[in-house]
Amino acid sequence: MKYLRFDDGGLPRFGRLEGGVVTPLDDAPWAGGEDAGTPRPYEGLTLLPPVPPGGKILCIGRNYFAHAKELGNEVPVEPLVFLKPATSFLPHGGTVLLPPESERVDFEGELALVIGRRARRVGPEAYRDVVFGVTPALDITARDLQKKDGQWWRAKGFDTFCPCGPVVESGLDASDLSLRTILDGEVKQDGRTSRMIFDLPTLVSWVSQAMTLEPGDLLLTGTPEGVGPLAGGQRLELEIEGLPRLSVRVAREA
Ligand code: MG
């Protein structure tokens, strides 16, 4: 089932997407939201990021062998975790802004997990209970600032640096999906989620040892090889098997 969030006359609402029609829900789908209100066409809706901004955006770095190697990094012996702020969210159809502080902003196409249940110090076997669904996400990265700053708060954290959506898909086995990042119609990344160093259940378990996972949290699971720079005027898309394509524009911040 596909779920999204949209702007309903200034109010954020969850909805269920089926056959081009969105049925509004009275709560988050992972909180048991039920049908509420008149169904409406998907086309023409003002979409919001598919999870609300109150949760965590957790990210895994260097989780594909070939990507770790392309940046000259060691393959990590345990998951490398960092956070992005909620102000980095960008909905499907939005515009990634390249900040003047950076001369090299890269795309990183990633599968993101949407947490559906509170979890603390769970094992990998809890994965199916804890994860509600998946959504495409882009971990936009100011590569020069990532190297310069040491801490990644800025390189990964500028406004618009976390496009995601358009929908969260529940009930999809995400262990071996194709993932393609497309820049101006050209395929730049072409990977499979089965090539992760740490698999999805391991990541959920690992992160939950340190901090409580809460419903609506997002966990970006790392990017395959093929990352590269963005330029103003480009169209950036992420296509994950079984999910609608995430599409955003790129512009220089004025
Ligand atoms: Mg990344």
PDB file of C-alpha atoms and ligand atoms in Angstrom:
ATOM      1  CA  MET A   1       0.000   0.000   0.000  1.00  0.00           C
ATOM      2  CA  LYS A   2       1.193   3.525  -0.830  1.00  0.00           C
ATOM      3  CA  TYR A   3       0.915   6.420   1.607  1.00  0.00           C
ATOM      4  CA  LEU A   4       1.777  10.101   1.291  1.00  0.00           C
ATOM      5  CA  ARG A   5       1.340  13.472   2.930  1.00  0.00           C
ATOM      6  CA  PHE A   6      -0.146  16.505   1.251  1.00  0.00           C
ATOM      7  CA  ASP A   7      -1.118  20.092   1.927  1.00  0.00           C
ATOM      8  CA  ASP A   8      -4.877  20.272   2.426  1.00  0.00           C
ATOM      9  CA  GLY A   9      -5.638  23.977   2.395  1.00  0.00           C
ATOM     10  CA  GLY A  10      -2.730  24.774   4.702  1.00  0.00           C
ATOM     11  CA  LEU A  11      -3.079  21.657   6.880  1.00  0.00           C
ATOM     12  CA  PRO A  12      -0.745  18.681   6.510  1.00  0.00           C
ATOM     13  CA  ARG A  13      -2.689  15.447   5.992  1.00  0.00           C
ATOM     14  CA  PHE A  14      -1.813  11.828   5.452  1.00  0.00           C
ATOM     15  CA  GLY A  15      -3.394   9.979   2.553  1.00  0.00           C
ATOM     16  CA  ARG A  16      -3.553   6.553   0.969  1.00  0.00           C
ATOM     17  CA  LEU A  17      -2.824   6.401  -2.775  1.00  0.00           C
ATOM     18  CA  GLU A  18      -4.620   3.830  -4.876  1.00  0.00           C
ATOM     19  CA  GLY A  19      -5.249   3.950  -8.623  1.00  0.00           C
ATOM     20  CA  GLY A  20      -4.477   7.657  -8.939  1.00  0.00           C
ATOM     21  CA  VAL A  21      -6.858   8.571  -6.106  1.00  0.00           C
ATOM     22  CA  VAL A  22      -5.827   9.776  -2.637  1.00  0.00           C
ATOM     23  CA  THR A  23      -8.050   8.974   0.334  1.00  0.00           C
ATOM     24  CA  PRO A  24      -7.298  11.258   3.316  1.00  0.00           C
ATOM     25  CA  LEU A  25      -6.484   9.585   6.656  1.00  0.00           C
ATOM     26  CA  ASP A  26      -7.177  10.862  10.167  1.00  0.00           C
ATOM     27  CA  ASP A  27      -3.718   9.901  11.455  1.00  0.00           C
ATOM     28  CA  ALA A  28      -0.374   8.539  10.303  1.00  0.00           C
ATOM     29  CA  PRO A  29      -0.747   5.140   8.620  1.00  0.00           C
ATOM     30  CA  TRP A  30       1.763   3.651  11.083  1.00  0.00           C
ATOM     31  CA  ALA A  31      -0.471   4.949  13.920  1.00  0.00           C
ATOM     32  CA  GLY A  32      -3.513   3.187  12.516  1.00  0.00           C
ATOM     33  CA  GLY A  33      -4.897   6.169  10.570  1.00  0.00           C
ATOM     34  CA  GLU A  34      -8.316   5.498   9.046  1.00  0.00           C
ATOM     35  CA  ASP A  35     -10.106   6.884   6.012  1.00  0.00           C
ATOM     36  CA  ALA A  36     -11.437  10.370   6.702  1.00  0.00           C
ATOM     37  CA  GLY A  37     -12.745  12.777   4.110  1.00  0.00           C
ATOM     38  CA  THR A  38     -13.420  12.884   0.420  1.00  0.00           C
ATOM     39  CA  PRO A  39     -11.059  11.059  -1.943  1.00  0.00           C
ATOM     40  CA  ARG A  40      -9.349  13.291  -4.484  1.00  0.00           C
ATOM     41  CA  PRO A  41      -7.120  12.886  -7.544  1.00  0.00           C
ATOM     42  CA  TYR A  42      -3.375  12.495  -6.949  1.00  0.00           C
ATOM     43  CA  GLU A  43      -2.585  14.795  -9.865  1.00  0.00           C
ATOM     44  CA  GLY A  44      -2.548  18.392  -8.719  1.00  0.00           C
ATOM     45  CA  LEU A  45      -2.010  17.697  -4.991  1.00  0.00           C
ATOM     46  CA  THR A  46       0.684  19.723  -3.243  1.00  0.00           C
ATOM     47  CA  LEU A  47       2.833  16.951  -1.819  1.00  0.00           C
ATOM     48  CA  LEU A  48       4.756  17.141   1.452  1.00  0.00           C
ATOM     49  CA  PRO A  49       7.625  14.914   2.577  1.00  0.00           C
ATOM     50  CA  PRO A  50       5.954  11.550   3.329  1.00  0.00           C
ATOM     51  CA  VAL A  51       6.939  11.648   7.009  1.00  0.00           C
ATOM     52  CA  PRO A  52       6.325  14.647   9.312  1.00  0.00           C
ATOM     53  CA  PRO A  53       9.235  16.868  10.358  1.00  0.00           C
ATOM     54  CA  GLY A  54       9.147  15.976  14.071  1.00  0.00           C
ATOM     55  CA  GLY A  55      11.205  12.799  13.855  1.00  0.00           C
ATOM     56  CA  LYS A  56      14.840  11.866  13.378  1.00  0.00           C
ATOM     57  CA  ILE A  57      16.549  11.539  10.003  1.00  0.00           C
ATOM     58  CA  LEU A  58      19.190   8.893  10.611  1.00  0.00           C
ATOM     59  CA  CYS A  59      21.656   8.084   7.844  1.00  0.00           C
ATOM     60  CA  ILE A  60      24.190   5.344   7.213  1.00  0.00           C
ATOM     61  CA  GLY A  61      27.468   6.246   5.494  1.00  0.00           C
ATOM     62  CA  ARG A  62      29.647   3.957   3.346  1.00  0.00           C
ATOM     63  CA  ASN A  63      27.258   1.015   3.333  1.00  0.00           C
ATOM     64  CA  TYR A  64      28.094  -0.288  -0.155  1.00  0.00           C
ATOM     65  CA  PHE A  65      31.586  -1.707  -0.877  1.00  0.00           C
ATOM     66  CA  ALA A  66      31.975  -0.040  -4.277  1.00  0.00           C
ATOM     67  CA  HIS A  67      30.920   3.373  -2.958  1.00  0.00           C
ATOM     68  CA  ALA A  68      33.343   3.231  -0.018  1.00  0.00           C
ATOM     69  CA  LYS A  69      36.114   2.449  -2.499  1.00  0.00           C
ATOM     70  CA  GLU A  70      35.194   5.170  -5.026  1.00  0.00           C
ATOM     71  CA  LEU A  71      35.729   7.841  -2.339  1.00  0.00           C
ATOM     72  CA  GLY A  72      38.949   6.205  -1.152  1.00  0.00           C
ATOM     73  CA  ASN A  73      37.502   5.164   2.213  1.00  0.00           C
ATOM     74  CA  GLU A  74      38.032   1.996   4.221  1.00  0.00           C
ATOM     75  CA  VAL A  75      35.103  -0.408   4.370  1.00  0.00           C
ATOM     76  CA  PRO A  76      33.641   0.215   7.835  1.00  0.00           C
ATOM     77  CA  VAL A  77      33.731  -2.551  10.445  1.00  0.00           C
ATOM     78  CA  GLU A  78      30.512  -1.297  12.026  1.00  0.00           C
ATOM     79  CA  PRO A  79      27.725   0.959  10.661  1.00  0.00           C
ATOM     80  CA  LEU A  80      28.708   4.605  10.293  1.00  0.00           C
ATOM     81  CA  VAL A  81      25.745   6.706  11.442  1.00  0.00           C
ATOM     82  CA  PHE A  82      24.996  10.408  11.211  1.00  0.00           C
ATOM     83  CA  LEU A  83      21.918  12.639  11.385  1.00  0.00           C
ATOM     84  CA  LYS A  84      20.346  15.207   9.108  1.00  0.00           C
ATOM     85  CA  PRO A  85      18.027  17.923  10.468  1.00  0.00           C
ATOM     86  CA  ALA A  86      14.313  17.979   9.639  1.00  0.00           C
ATOM     87  CA  THR A  87      14.841  21.341   7.918  1.00  0.00           C
ATOM     88  CA  SER A  88      16.702  19.451   5.166  1.00  0.00           C
ATOM     89  CA  PHE A  89      13.467  17.741   4.042  1.00  0.00           C
ATOM     90  CA  LEU A  90      12.318  18.465   0.502  1.00  0.00           C
ATOM     91  CA  PRO A  91       9.160  17.011  -1.067  1.00  0.00           C
ATOM     92  CA  HIS A  92       8.865  15.363  -4.459  1.00  0.00           C
ATOM     93  CA  GLY A  93       8.754  18.112  -7.073  1.00  0.00           C
ATOM     94  CA  GLY A  94      10.822  20.521  -4.963  1.00  0.00           C
ATOM     95  CA  THR A  95      14.134  22.217  -5.743  1.00  0.00           C
ATOM     96  CA  VAL A  96      17.512  21.317  -4.209  1.00  0.00           C
ATOM     97  CA  LEU A  97      19.373  24.549  -3.526  1.00  0.00           C
ATOM     98  CA  LEU A  98      23.157  24.542  -4.019  1.00  0.00           C
ATOM     99  CA  PRO A  99      24.547  26.799  -1.270  1.00  0.00           C
ATOM    100  CA  PRO A 100      27.220  29.404  -2.044  1.00  0.00           C
ATOM    101  CA  GLU A 101      29.474  27.935   0.694  1.00  0.00           C
ATOM    102  CA  SER A 102      30.139  24.797  -1.369  1.00  0.00           C
ATOM    103  CA  GLU A 103      31.777  24.234  -4.740  1.00  0.00           C
ATOM    104  CA  ARG A 104      30.946  20.540  -4.899  1.00  0.00           C
ATOM    105  CA  VAL A 105      27.474  19.235  -4.009  1.00  0.00           C
ATOM    106  CA  ASP A 106      26.882  15.529  -4.771  1.00  0.00           C
ATOM    107  CA  PHE A 107      23.774  13.399  -5.169  1.00  0.00           C
ATOM    108  CA  GLU A 108      23.492  10.110  -3.258  1.00  0.00           C
ATOM    109  CA  GLY A 109      20.451   7.973  -4.063  1.00  0.00           C
ATOM    110  CA  GLU A 110      19.303   5.838  -1.117  1.00  0.00           C
ATOM    111  CA  LEU A 111      16.575   3.549   0.125  1.00  0.00           C
ATOM    112  CA  ALA A 112      15.037   4.971   3.308  1.00  0.00           C
ATOM    113  CA  LEU A 113      13.193   2.988   5.975  1.00  0.00           C
ATOM    114  CA  VAL A 114      10.201   4.525   7.723  1.00  0.00           C
ATOM    115  CA  ILE A 115       9.941   3.463  11.353  1.00  0.00           C
ATOM    116  CA  GLY A 116       6.449   2.429  12.430  1.00  0.00           C
ATOM    117  CA  ARG A 117       6.928   1.375  16.028  1.00  0.00           C
ATOM    118  CA  ARG A 118       8.916   2.543  19.039  1.00  0.00           C
ATOM    119  CA  ALA A 119      12.009   0.401  19.496  1.00  0.00           C
ATOM    120  CA  ARG A 120      14.991   0.399  21.812  1.00  0.00           C
ATOM    121  CA  ARG A 121      17.802  -2.184  21.889  1.00  0.00           C
ATOM    122  CA  VAL A 122      16.031  -4.566  19.529  1.00  0.00           C
ATOM    123  CA  GLY A 123      17.715  -7.382  17.633  1.00  0.00           C
ATOM    124  CA  PRO A 124      17.713  -7.803  13.841  1.00  0.00           C
ATOM    125  CA  GLU A 125      14.745 -10.189  14.149  1.00  0.00           C
ATOM    126  CA  ALA A 126      12.536  -7.239  15.190  1.00  0.00           C
ATOM    127  CA  TYR A 127      12.937  -5.638  11.733  1.00  0.00           C
ATOM    128  CA  ARG A 128       9.476  -6.549  10.399  1.00  0.00           C
ATOM    129  CA  ASP A 129       7.731  -5.273  13.531  1.00  0.00           C
ATOM    130  CA  VAL A 130       9.646  -2.004  13.693  1.00  0.00           C
ATOM    131  CA  VAL A 131       9.787  -0.914  10.036  1.00  0.00           C
ATOM    132  CA  PHE A 132       6.536   0.328   8.511  1.00  0.00           C
ATOM    133  CA  GLY A 133       7.698   0.834   4.942  1.00  0.00           C
ATOM    134  CA  VAL A 134      10.234   2.313   2.558  1.00  0.00           C
ATOM    135  CA  THR A 135      10.616   5.486   0.514  1.00  0.00           C
ATOM    136  CA  PRO A 136      13.229   6.842  -1.917  1.00  0.00           C
ATOM    137  CA  ALA A 137      15.517   9.510  -0.431  1.00  0.00           C
ATOM    138  CA  LEU A 138      18.460  11.576  -1.635  1.00  0.00           C
ATOM    139  CA  ASP A 139      21.324  12.240   0.769  1.00  0.00           C
ATOM    140  CA  ILE A 140      22.542  15.475  -0.817  1.00  0.00           C
ATOM    141  CA  THR A 141      26.104  16.173   0.322  1.00  0.00           C
ATOM    142  CA  ALA A 142      28.458  19.161   0.104  1.00  0.00           C
ATOM    143  CA  ARG A 143      31.523  16.989  -0.508  1.00  0.00           C
ATOM    144  CA  ASP A 144      34.100  19.734  -0.009  1.00  0.00           C
ATOM    145  CA  LEU A 145      32.591  20.786   3.327  1.00  0.00           C
ATOM    146  CA  GLN A 146      32.320  17.148   4.423  1.00  0.00           C
ATOM    147  CA  LYS A 147      36.103  16.892   4.134  1.00  0.00           C
ATOM    148  CA  LYS A 148      36.840  20.373   5.485  1.00  0.00           C
ATOM    149  CA  ASP A 149      34.517  20.475   8.506  1.00  0.00           C
ATOM    150  CA  GLY A 150      35.199  17.063  10.069  1.00  0.00           C
ATOM    151  CA  GLN A 151      31.699  16.988  11.545  1.00  0.00           C
ATOM    152  CA  TRP A 152      29.095  16.500   8.814  1.00  0.00           C
ATOM    153  CA  TRP A 153      26.412  18.749  10.302  1.00  0.00           C
ATOM    154  CA  ARG A 154      26.660  21.275   7.480  1.00  0.00           C
ATOM    155  CA  ALA A 155      27.776  19.118   4.545  1.00  0.00           C
ATOM    156  CA  LYS A 156      24.728  16.893   4.993  1.00  0.00           C
ATOM    157  CA  GLY A 157      22.444  19.371   6.684  1.00  0.00           C
ATOM    158  CA  PHE A 158      21.728  22.353   4.430  1.00  0.00           C
ATOM    159  CA  ASP A 159      18.066  23.118   3.771  1.00  0.00           C
ATOM    160  CA  THR A 160      16.692  20.960   0.878  1.00  0.00           C
ATOM    161  CA  PHE A 161      19.462  18.326   1.312  1.00  0.00           C
ATOM    162  CA  CYS A 162      16.997  15.493   2.049  1.00  0.00           C
ATOM    163  CA  PRO A 163      14.490  15.091  -0.789  1.00  0.00           C
ATOM    164  CA  CYS A 164      12.205  12.097  -0.173  1.00  0.00           C
ATOM    165  CA  GLY A 165       8.978  10.540  -1.360  1.00  0.00           C
ATOM    166  CA  PRO A 166       6.625  10.831  -3.107  1.00  0.00           C
ATOM    167  CA  VAL A 167       5.189   7.859  -1.205  1.00  0.00           C
ATOM    168  CA  VAL A 168       5.940   5.388   1.555  1.00  0.00           C
ATOM    169  CA  GLU A 169       5.302   1.832   0.412  1.00  0.00           C
ATOM    170  CA  SER A 170       4.413  -0.719   3.068  1.00  0.00           C
ATOM    171  CA  GLY A 171       4.589  -4.439   2.561  1.00  0.00           C
ATOM    172  CA  LEU A 172       7.487  -4.410   0.103  1.00  0.00           C
ATOM    173  CA  ASP A 173      10.455  -6.738   0.625  1.00  0.00           C
ATOM    174  CA  ALA A 174      13.303  -4.219   0.322  1.00  0.00           C
ATOM    175  CA  SER A 175      16.195  -6.677   0.672  1.00  0.00           C
ATOM    176  CA  ASP A 176      16.982  -6.845  -3.067  1.00  0.00           C
ATOM    177  CA  LEU A 177      15.573  -3.884  -5.016  1.00  0.00           C
ATOM    178  CA  SER A 178      17.205  -2.068  -7.909  1.00  0.00           C
ATOM    179  CA  LEU A 179      18.075   1.565  -7.208  1.00  0.00           C
ATOM    180  CA  ARG A 180      18.890   4.018  -9.991  1.00  0.00           C
ATOM    181  CA  THR A 181      19.806   7.689  -9.745  1.00  0.00           C
ATOM    182  CA  ILE A 182      19.152   9.596 -12.958  1.00  0.00           C
ATOM    183  CA  LEU A 183      20.565  13.048 -13.718  1.00  0.00           C
ATOM    184  CA  ASP A 184      19.055  14.878 -16.687  1.00  0.00           C
ATOM    185  CA  GLY A 185      17.888  11.537 -18.086  1.00  0.00           C
ATOM    186  CA  GLU A 186      21.281   9.805 -17.698  1.00  0.00           C
ATOM    187  CA  VAL A 187      21.624   6.883 -15.278  1.00  0.00           C
ATOM    188  CA  LYS A 188      24.418   7.728 -12.817  1.00  0.00           C
ATOM    189  CA  GLN A 189      23.917   5.124 -10.088  1.00  0.00           C
ATOM    190  CA  ASP A 190      22.630   1.632 -10.771  1.00  0.00           C
ATOM    191  CA  GLY A 191      22.788  -0.581  -7.695  1.00  0.00           C
ATOM    192  CA  ARG A 192      20.870  -3.153  -5.718  1.00  0.00           C
ATOM    193  CA  THR A 193      19.964  -2.985  -2.044  1.00  0.00           C
ATOM    194  CA  SER A 194      21.269  -6.543  -1.671  1.00  0.00           C
ATOM    195  CA  ARG A 195      24.814  -5.162  -2.066  1.00  0.00           C
ATOM    196  CA  MET A 196      24.812  -3.335   1.253  1.00  0.00           C
ATOM    197  CA  ILE A 197      27.627  -4.092   3.684  1.00  0.00           C
ATOM    198  CA  PHE A 198      25.213  -4.095   6.660  1.00  0.00           C
ATOM    199  CA  ASP A 199      21.740  -5.336   5.780  1.00  0.00           C
ATOM    200  CA  LEU A 200      18.511  -3.600   6.747  1.00  0.00           C
ATOM    201  CA  PRO A 201      17.723  -5.632   9.914  1.00  0.00           C
ATOM    202  CA  THR A 202      21.293  -5.121  11.147  1.00  0.00           C
ATOM    203  CA  LEU A 203      21.049  -1.340  10.636  1.00  0.00           C
ATOM    204  CA  VAL A 204      17.774  -1.046  12.548  1.00  0.00           C
ATOM    205  CA  SER A 205      19.159  -3.106  15.410  1.00  0.00           C
ATOM    206  CA  TRP A 206      22.450  -1.191  15.479  1.00  0.00           C
ATOM    207  CA  VAL A 207      20.879   2.263  15.625  1.00  0.00           C
ATOM    208  CA  SER A 208      18.357   1.195  18.266  1.00  0.00           C
ATOM    209  CA  GLN A 209      21.187   0.265  20.647  1.00  0.00           C
ATOM    210  CA  ALA A 210      22.015   3.959  20.979  1.00  0.00           C
ATOM    211  CA  MET A 211      18.735   5.797  20.558  1.00  0.00           C
ATOM    212  CA  THR A 212      15.062   4.966  20.702  1.00  0.00           C
ATOM    213  CA  LEU A 213      13.519   4.658  17.270  1.00  0.00           C
ATOM    214  CA  GLU A 214      10.122   6.332  17.083  1.00  0.00           C
ATOM    215  CA  PRO A 215       7.236   6.164  14.621  1.00  0.00           C
ATOM    216  CA  GLY A 216       7.871   8.468  11.681  1.00  0.00           C
ATOM    217  CA  ASP A 217      11.663   8.402  12.008  1.00  0.00           C
ATOM    218  CA  LEU A 218      13.523   7.929   8.739  1.00  0.00           C
ATOM    219  CA  LEU A 219      16.628   5.791   8.262  1.00  0.00           C
ATOM    220  CA  LEU A 220      18.615   6.334   5.056  1.00  0.00           C
ATOM    221  CA  THR A 221      20.585   3.185   4.353  1.00  0.00           C
ATOM    222  CA  GLY A 222      23.564   4.364   2.288  1.00  0.00           C
ATOM    223  CA  THR A 223      24.310   4.862  -1.391  1.00  0.00           C
ATOM    224  CA  PRO A 224      25.807   2.628  -4.092  1.00  0.00           C
ATOM    225  CA  GLU A 225      28.706   3.719  -6.315  1.00  0.00           C
ATOM    226  CA  GLY A 226      28.365   6.383  -8.985  1.00  0.00           C
ATOM    227  CA  VAL A 227      27.884   9.507  -6.879  1.00  0.00           C
ATOM    228  CA  GLY A 228      28.681  12.774  -8.609  1.00  0.00           C
ATOM    229  CA  PRO A 229      28.212  16.541  -8.642  1.00  0.00           C
ATOM    230  CA  LEU A 230      25.079  18.583  -9.226  1.00  0.00           C
ATOM    231  CA  ALA A 231      24.714  21.790 -11.203  1.00  0.00           C
ATOM    232  CA  GLY A 232      21.974  24.397 -11.340  1.00  0.00           C
ATOM    233  CA  GLY A 233      19.208  23.688 -13.845  1.00  0.00           C
ATOM    234  CA  GLN A 234      19.440  19.894 -13.646  1.00  0.00           C
ATOM    235  CA  ARG A 235      16.658  17.393 -12.967  1.00  0.00           C
ATOM    236  CA  LEU A 236      17.568  14.720 -10.408  1.00  0.00           C
ATOM    237  CA  GLU A 237      15.536  11.531 -10.115  1.00  0.00           C
ATOM    238  CA  LEU A 238      15.680   8.415  -7.982  1.00  0.00           C
ATOM    239  CA  GLU A 239      13.952   5.249  -9.078  1.00  0.00           C
ATOM    240  CA  ILE A 240      13.632   2.338  -6.677  1.00  0.00           C
ATOM    241  CA  GLU A 241      11.995  -0.841  -7.923  1.00  0.00           C
ATOM    242  CA  GLY A 242       8.340  -1.029  -6.898  1.00  0.00           C
ATOM    243  CA  LEU A 243       8.088   2.654  -5.954  1.00  0.00           C
ATOM    244  CA  PRO A 244       7.085   5.798  -7.837  1.00  0.00           C
ATOM    245  CA  ARG A 245      10.071   7.848  -8.956  1.00  0.00           C
ATOM    246  CA  LEU A 246      11.322  10.728  -6.794  1.00  0.00           C
ATOM    247  CA  SER A 247      12.001  13.784  -8.941  1.00  0.00           C
ATOM    248  CA  VAL A 248      13.445  17.172  -7.952  1.00  0.00           C
ATOM    249  CA  ARG A 249      15.024  20.170  -9.631  1.00  0.00           C
ATOM    250  CA  VAL A 250      18.443  21.659  -8.835  1.00  0.00           C
ATOM    251  CA  ALA A 251      19.173  25.388  -8.620  1.00  0.00           C
ATOM    252  CA  ARG A 252      21.887  27.653  -7.254  1.00  0.00           C
ATOM    253  CA  GLU A 253      20.774  29.353  -4.065  1.00  0.00           C
ATOM    254  CA  ALA A 254      20.366  33.033  -4.839  1.00  0.00           C
TER     255      ALA A 254
HETATM  256 MG    MG B   1      24.640   8.877   1.944  1.00  0.00          MG
END
